[in-house]
CSV table of C-alpha atoms in Angstrom, one decimal:
chain,number,residue,atom,x,y,z
A,1,UNK,CA,97.6,103.3,102.8
A,2,UNK,CA,97.9,99.9,101.4
A,3,UNK,CA,95.1,98.0,100.6
A,4,UNK,CA,95.0,94.1,100.0
A,5,UNK,CA,91.7,91.9,99.5
A,6,UNK,CA,91.5,88.5,98.9
A,7,UNK,CA,88.5,87.1,97.3
A,8,UNK,CA,87.2,83.5,95.7
A,9,UNK,CA,87.9,81.5,98.9
A,10,UNK,CA,85.4,78.3,100.2
A,11,UNK,CA,85.0,74.4,100.6
A,12,UNK,CA,86.0,72.8,97.3
A,13,UNK,CA,86.3,68.8,96.7
A,14,UNK,CA,90.3,67.3,96.3
A,15,UNK,CA,90.6,67.4,93.2
A,16,UNK,CA,89.1,70.4,91.7
A,17,UNK,CA,90.1,73.8,91.0
A,18,UNK,CA,89.8,77.1,92.6
A,19,UNK,CA,90.8,80.8,91.8
A,20,UNK,CA,92.0,83.3,94.6
A,21,UNK,CA,91.9,87.4,94.4
A,22,UNK,CA,93.7,90.0,95.6
A,23,UNK,CA,92.6,93.5,94.7
A,24,UNK,CA,95.1,96.2,95.5
A,25,UNK,CA,94.4,99.6,96.1
A,26,UNK,CA,96.4,102.6,97.7
A,27,UNK,CA,99.6,101.9,95.6
A,28,UNK,CA,101.3,102.0,92.2
A,29,UNK,CA,100.3,98.0,91.8
A,30,UNK,CA,102.8,97.4,89.0
A,31,UNK,CA,106.0,98.9,90.9
A,32,UNK,CA,106.2,96.1,93.3
A,33,UNK,CA,106.2,92.0,93.5
A,34,UNK,CA,103.5,90.3,95.4
A,35,UNK,CA,103.5,87.0,96.9
A,36,UNK,CA,100.9,84.3,98.2
A,37,UNK,CA,101.4,83.0,101.6
A,38,UNK,CA,99.0,80.2,103.0
A,39,UNK,CA,98.8,79.8,106.4
A,40,UNK,CA,97.1,76.1,108.0
A,41,UNK,CA,95.0,77.2,110.6
A,42,UNK,CA,97.1,76.7,113.9
A,43,UNK,CA,99.7,76.2,112.1
A,44,UNK,CA,103.1,78.2,111.1
A,45,UNK,CA,103.0,80.4,107.3
A,46,UNK,CA,104.0,78.8,104.0
A,47,UNK,CA,105.5,81.1,101.1
A,48,UNK,CA,103.3,79.9,98.1
A,49,UNK,CA,104.5,82.3,95.2
A,50,UNK,CA,105.9,85.2,93.6
A,51,UNK,CA,105.3,87.3,90.9
A,52,UNK,CA,107.3,90.0,89.8
A,53,UNK,CA,105.9,93.6,88.7
A,54,UNK,CA,105.4,92.9,85.1
A,55,UNK,CA,104.3,89.7,85.7
A,56,UNK,CA,107.5,87.9,83.4
A,57,UNK,CA,108.9,86.2,86.4
A,58,UNK,CA,107.3,84.0,88.9
A,59,UNK,CA,108.3,81.1,91.4
A,60,UNK,CA,106.4,78.4,93.6
A,61,UNK,CA,106.9,76.2,96.3
A,62,UNK,CA,108.0,73.0,95.6
A,63,UNK,CA,104.4,71.8,97.7
A,64,UNK,CA,102.3,73.6,94.6
A,65,UNK,CA,104.9,74.1,91.9
A,66,UNK,CA,103.0,72.4,88.6
A,67,UNK,CA,99.7,72.4,90.2
A,68,UNK,CA,99.3,76.5,90.9
A,69,UNK,CA,99.3,79.3,88.7
A,70,UNK,CA,100.2,82.9,90.0
A,71,UNK,CA,99.6,86.1,87.4
A,72,UNK,CA,98.5,89.8,87.7
A,73,UNK,CA,96.6,91.6,85.5
A,74,UNK,CA,98.2,95.3,86.3
A,75,UNK,CA,95.7,97.3,84.5
A,76,UNK,CA,92.7,95.9,87.3
A,77,UNK,CA,95.8,95.9,90.2
A,78,UNK,CA,94.8,92.6,90.8
A,79,UNK,CA,96.8,89.5,91.5
A,80,UNK,CA,95.0,86.0,91.0
A,81,UNK,CA,95.7,81.9,92.3
A,82,UNK,CA,94.6,79.4,90.3
A,83,UNK,CA,94.8,77.3,92.5
A,84,UNK,CA,94.4,73.3,90.6
A,85,UNK,CA,94.5,69.1,91.5
A,86,UNK,CA,93.7,70.6,95.2
A,87,UNK,CA,94.4,68.0,98.3
A,88,UNK,CA,93.1,68.1,102.2
A,89,UNK,CA,97.0,69.9,102.6
A,90,UNK,CA,95.8,72.5,100.7
A,91,UNK,CA,93.5,73.5,102.6
A,92,UNK,CA,94.6,76.7,104.6
A,93,UNK,CA,94.4,80.8,104.6
A,94,UNK,CA,95.6,82.2,101.7
A,95,UNK,CA,97.4,85.8,102.2
A,96,UNK,CA,98.4,88.1,99.3
A,97,UNK,CA,101.2,90.4,100.3
A,98,UNK,CA,102.8,93.3,98.7
A,99,UNK,CA,106.8,93.1,98.1
A,100,UNK,CA,109.0,95.7,99.2
A,101,UNK,CA,110.6,95.5,95.6
A,102,UNK,CA,110.1,95.0,92.2
A,103,UNK,CA,110.9,91.3,92.2
A,104,UNK,CA,110.1,88.5,93.8
A,105,UNK,CA,112.9,86.0,94.3
A,106,UNK,CA,114.5,88.1,98.1
A,107,UNK,CA,110.4,88.0,99.0
A,108,UNK,CA,109.8,91.1,101.3
A,109,UNK,CA,106.4,90.6,102.1
A,110,UNK,CA,105.8,94.3,103.3
A,111,UNK,CA,101.8,94.3,103.3
A,112,UNK,CA,99.5,91.9,104.1
A,113,UNK,CA,96.0,91.3,103.2
A,114,UNK,CA,93.5,90.0,105.6
A,115,UNK,CA,93.5,86.1,103.8
A,116,UNK,CA,91.0,84.1,102.4
A,117,UNK,CA,90.3,80.5,103.7
A,118,UNK,CA,90.1,77.3,101.4
A,119,UNK,CA,88.7,74.6,102.8
A,120,UNK,CA,89.6,71.2,100.9
A,121,UNK,CA,87.5,68.3,101.7
A,122,UNK,CA,84.8,65.9,100.3
B,1,UNK,CA,114.3,72.4,99.9
B,2,UNK,CA,116.0,74.1,103.3
B,3,UNK,CA,114.5,73.6,106.8
B,4,UNK,CA,114.3,77.1,109.1
B,5,UNK,CA,114.3,77.0,112.6
B,6,UNK,CA,113.2,78.8,115.5
B,7,UNK,CA,112.6,78.5,118.9
B,8,UNK,CA,108.8,77.1,119.5
B,9,UNK,CA,108.3,79.2,122.5
B,10,UNK,CA,110.0,82.0,124.6
B,11,UNK,CA,108.8,83.9,127.7
B,12,UNK,CA,109.9,87.0,128.5
B,13,UNK,CA,109.0,89.3,132.0
B,14,UNK,CA,107.2,92.9,131.1
B,15,UNK,CA,109.9,95.5,130.5
B,16,UNK,CA,112.9,93.0,130.2
B,17,UNK,CA,115.2,91.5,127.1
B,18,UNK,CA,114.5,88.4,124.6
B,19,UNK,CA,116.0,87.3,121.5
B,20,UNK,CA,114.6,85.2,119.4
B,21,UNK,CA,116.9,83.2,116.3
B,22,UNK,CA,116.4,82.0,113.0
B,23,UNK,CA,118.5,78.9,111.8
B,24,UNK,CA,119.0,77.3,108.4
B,25,UNK,CA,119.7,73.5,108.1
B,26,UNK,CA,121.9,74.5,104.7
B,27,UNK,CA,124.8,76.4,107.3
B,28,UNK,CA,125.0,80.3,108.9
B,29,UNK,CA,122.5,82.9,108.0
B,30,UNK,CA,124.5,85.7,106.2
B,31,UNK,CA,123.1,88.3,104.9
B,32,UNK,CA,122.6,87.1,101.7
B,33,UNK,CA,119.9,85.6,103.1
B,34,UNK,CA,118.0,88.6,103.9
B,35,UNK,CA,116.2,87.7,107.2
B,36,UNK,CA,113.2,89.1,107.3
B,37,UNK,CA,110.7,89.2,110.8
B,38,UNK,CA,107.1,89.6,110.9
B,39,UNK,CA,104.6,89.4,114.2
B,40,UNK,CA,101.1,87.9,114.1
B,41,UNK,CA,98.5,88.4,116.5
B,42,UNK,CA,96.2,86.1,117.2
B,43,UNK,CA,92.9,85.9,114.3
B,44,UNK,CA,95.4,88.8,112.3
B,45,UNK,CA,97.4,88.9,109.7
B,46,UNK,CA,100.8,88.9,109.7
B,47,UNK,CA,103.2,92.3,110.1
B,48,UNK,CA,106.5,93.3,108.5
B,49,UNK,CA,109.0,94.2,111.5
B,50,UNK,CA,111.9,93.6,109.9
B,51,UNK,CA,113.7,93.3,106.5
B,52,UNK,CA,117.6,92.7,104.9
B,53,UNK,CA,118.0,91.5,108.2
B,54,UNK,CA,117.9,94.7,110.6
B,55,UNK,CA,115.8,97.2,108.4
B,56,UNK,CA,112.6,98.6,110.5
B,57,UNK,CA,109.5,99.3,108.3
B,58,UNK,CA,108.2,103.1,109.5
B,59,UNK,CA,105.4,101.3,111.6
B,60,UNK,CA,108.5,98.9,113.6
B,61,UNK,CA,108.7,99.6,117.4
B,62,UNK,CA,111.6,101.1,118.1
B,63,UNK,CA,112.4,98.4,120.9
B,64,UNK,CA,112.6,95.4,118.0
B,65,UNK,CA,116.0,95.3,116.3
B,66,UNK,CA,117.0,92.9,113.9
B,67,UNK,CA,120.8,91.6,113.5
B,68,UNK,CA,123.2,88.3,112.8
B,69,UNK,CA,124.3,86.6,115.7
B,70,UNK,CA,125.9,83.3,116.2
B,71,UNK,CA,125.4,82.2,112.5
B,72,UNK,CA,122.0,82.9,113.0
B,73,UNK,CA,119.5,85.6,112.0
B,74,UNK,CA,118.4,87.0,115.6
B,75,UNK,CA,115.6,89.6,116.5
B,76,UNK,CA,115.8,91.7,119.8
B,77,UNK,CA,113.3,92.6,121.6
B,78,UNK,CA,114.1,95.2,124.4
B,79,UNK,CA,112.0,96.3,127.1
B,80,UNK,CA,108.6,93.8,126.5
B,81,UNK,CA,105.4,95.2,126.5
B,82,UNK,CA,101.6,93.2,127.0
B,83,UNK,CA,101.3,93.9,123.8
B,84,UNK,CA,104.5,92.0,122.0
B,85,UNK,CA,102.8,88.8,123.3
B,86,UNK,CA,102.4,87.3,119.5
B,87,UNK,CA,103.8,84.4,117.3
B,88,UNK,CA,106.9,85.6,115.9
B,89,UNK,CA,108.3,84.2,112.1
B,90,UNK,CA,111.2,84.8,110.1
B,91,UNK,CA,112.2,84.4,106.7
B,92,UNK,CA,115.4,83.4,104.8
B,93,UNK,CA,115.6,84.0,100.9
B,94,UNK,CA,117.4,81.0,99.1
B,95,UNK,CA,118.0,80.3,95.3
B,96,UNK,CA,115.4,77.7,95.1
B,97,UNK,CA,112.7,79.5,97.1
B,98,UNK,CA,112.0,81.8,100.4
B,99,UNK,CA,111.3,79.4,103.6
B,100,UNK,CA,109.6,80.7,106.9
B,101,UNK,CA,110.6,79.3,109.8
B,102,UNK,CA,108.0,77.3,111.8
B,103,UNK,CA,107.0,80.4,114.0
B,104,UNK,CA,108.3,81.1,118.1
B,105,UNK,CA,105.0,82.0,120.4
B,106,UNK,CA,106.5,85.1,122.8
B,107,UNK,CA,104.1,85.2,125.9
B,108,UNK,CA,104.7,88.0,127.9
B,109,UNK,CA,104.3,87.4,131.6
């Protein structure tokens, strides 16, 4: 059974950085692309970033481009999201999601973690 | 960035049929948008129902189906059950990045 567990969320001040992690188990991690998707409480879903199975290809939403960096460590079955220059608009639950295939571009989130809440506030 | 539109809310009677749609600001939705559909219940993470317009996951109830209708992606629920009350989101692919719709709140009443 696929299991994804996000961690690293919390309260952070505007302008600061934060790193999210996603621990994966129950599948061959380096066979699949991965994504980060966020959701402002009470609002809709927003695709944030995606990464290919080998980490060679990444993509970002315009809203986070230049500030967020997605990466993975296949040896540790882990996905990361390094977030910098955080603003109040980045406050959201951040979900880690496994893609159905090796790449991220089409974005077929297949299985989801339970999410970690990031609150940006002074 | 493209805008993906969904009905904000819909209501269906138990046992009834309802169709949710997903449109694109760039023009008709086609198979090249690889429409995906997700269900999200309060306090829970989303679950994937449909990918590539009409393909179901192993856990997708048979009463859900995906299609293209009138230039939009569509999710049809036939024989609604009380447990189908949830938010539904579509996701479309574009050259730059995938984009979610705003979601449809489905009430079974």
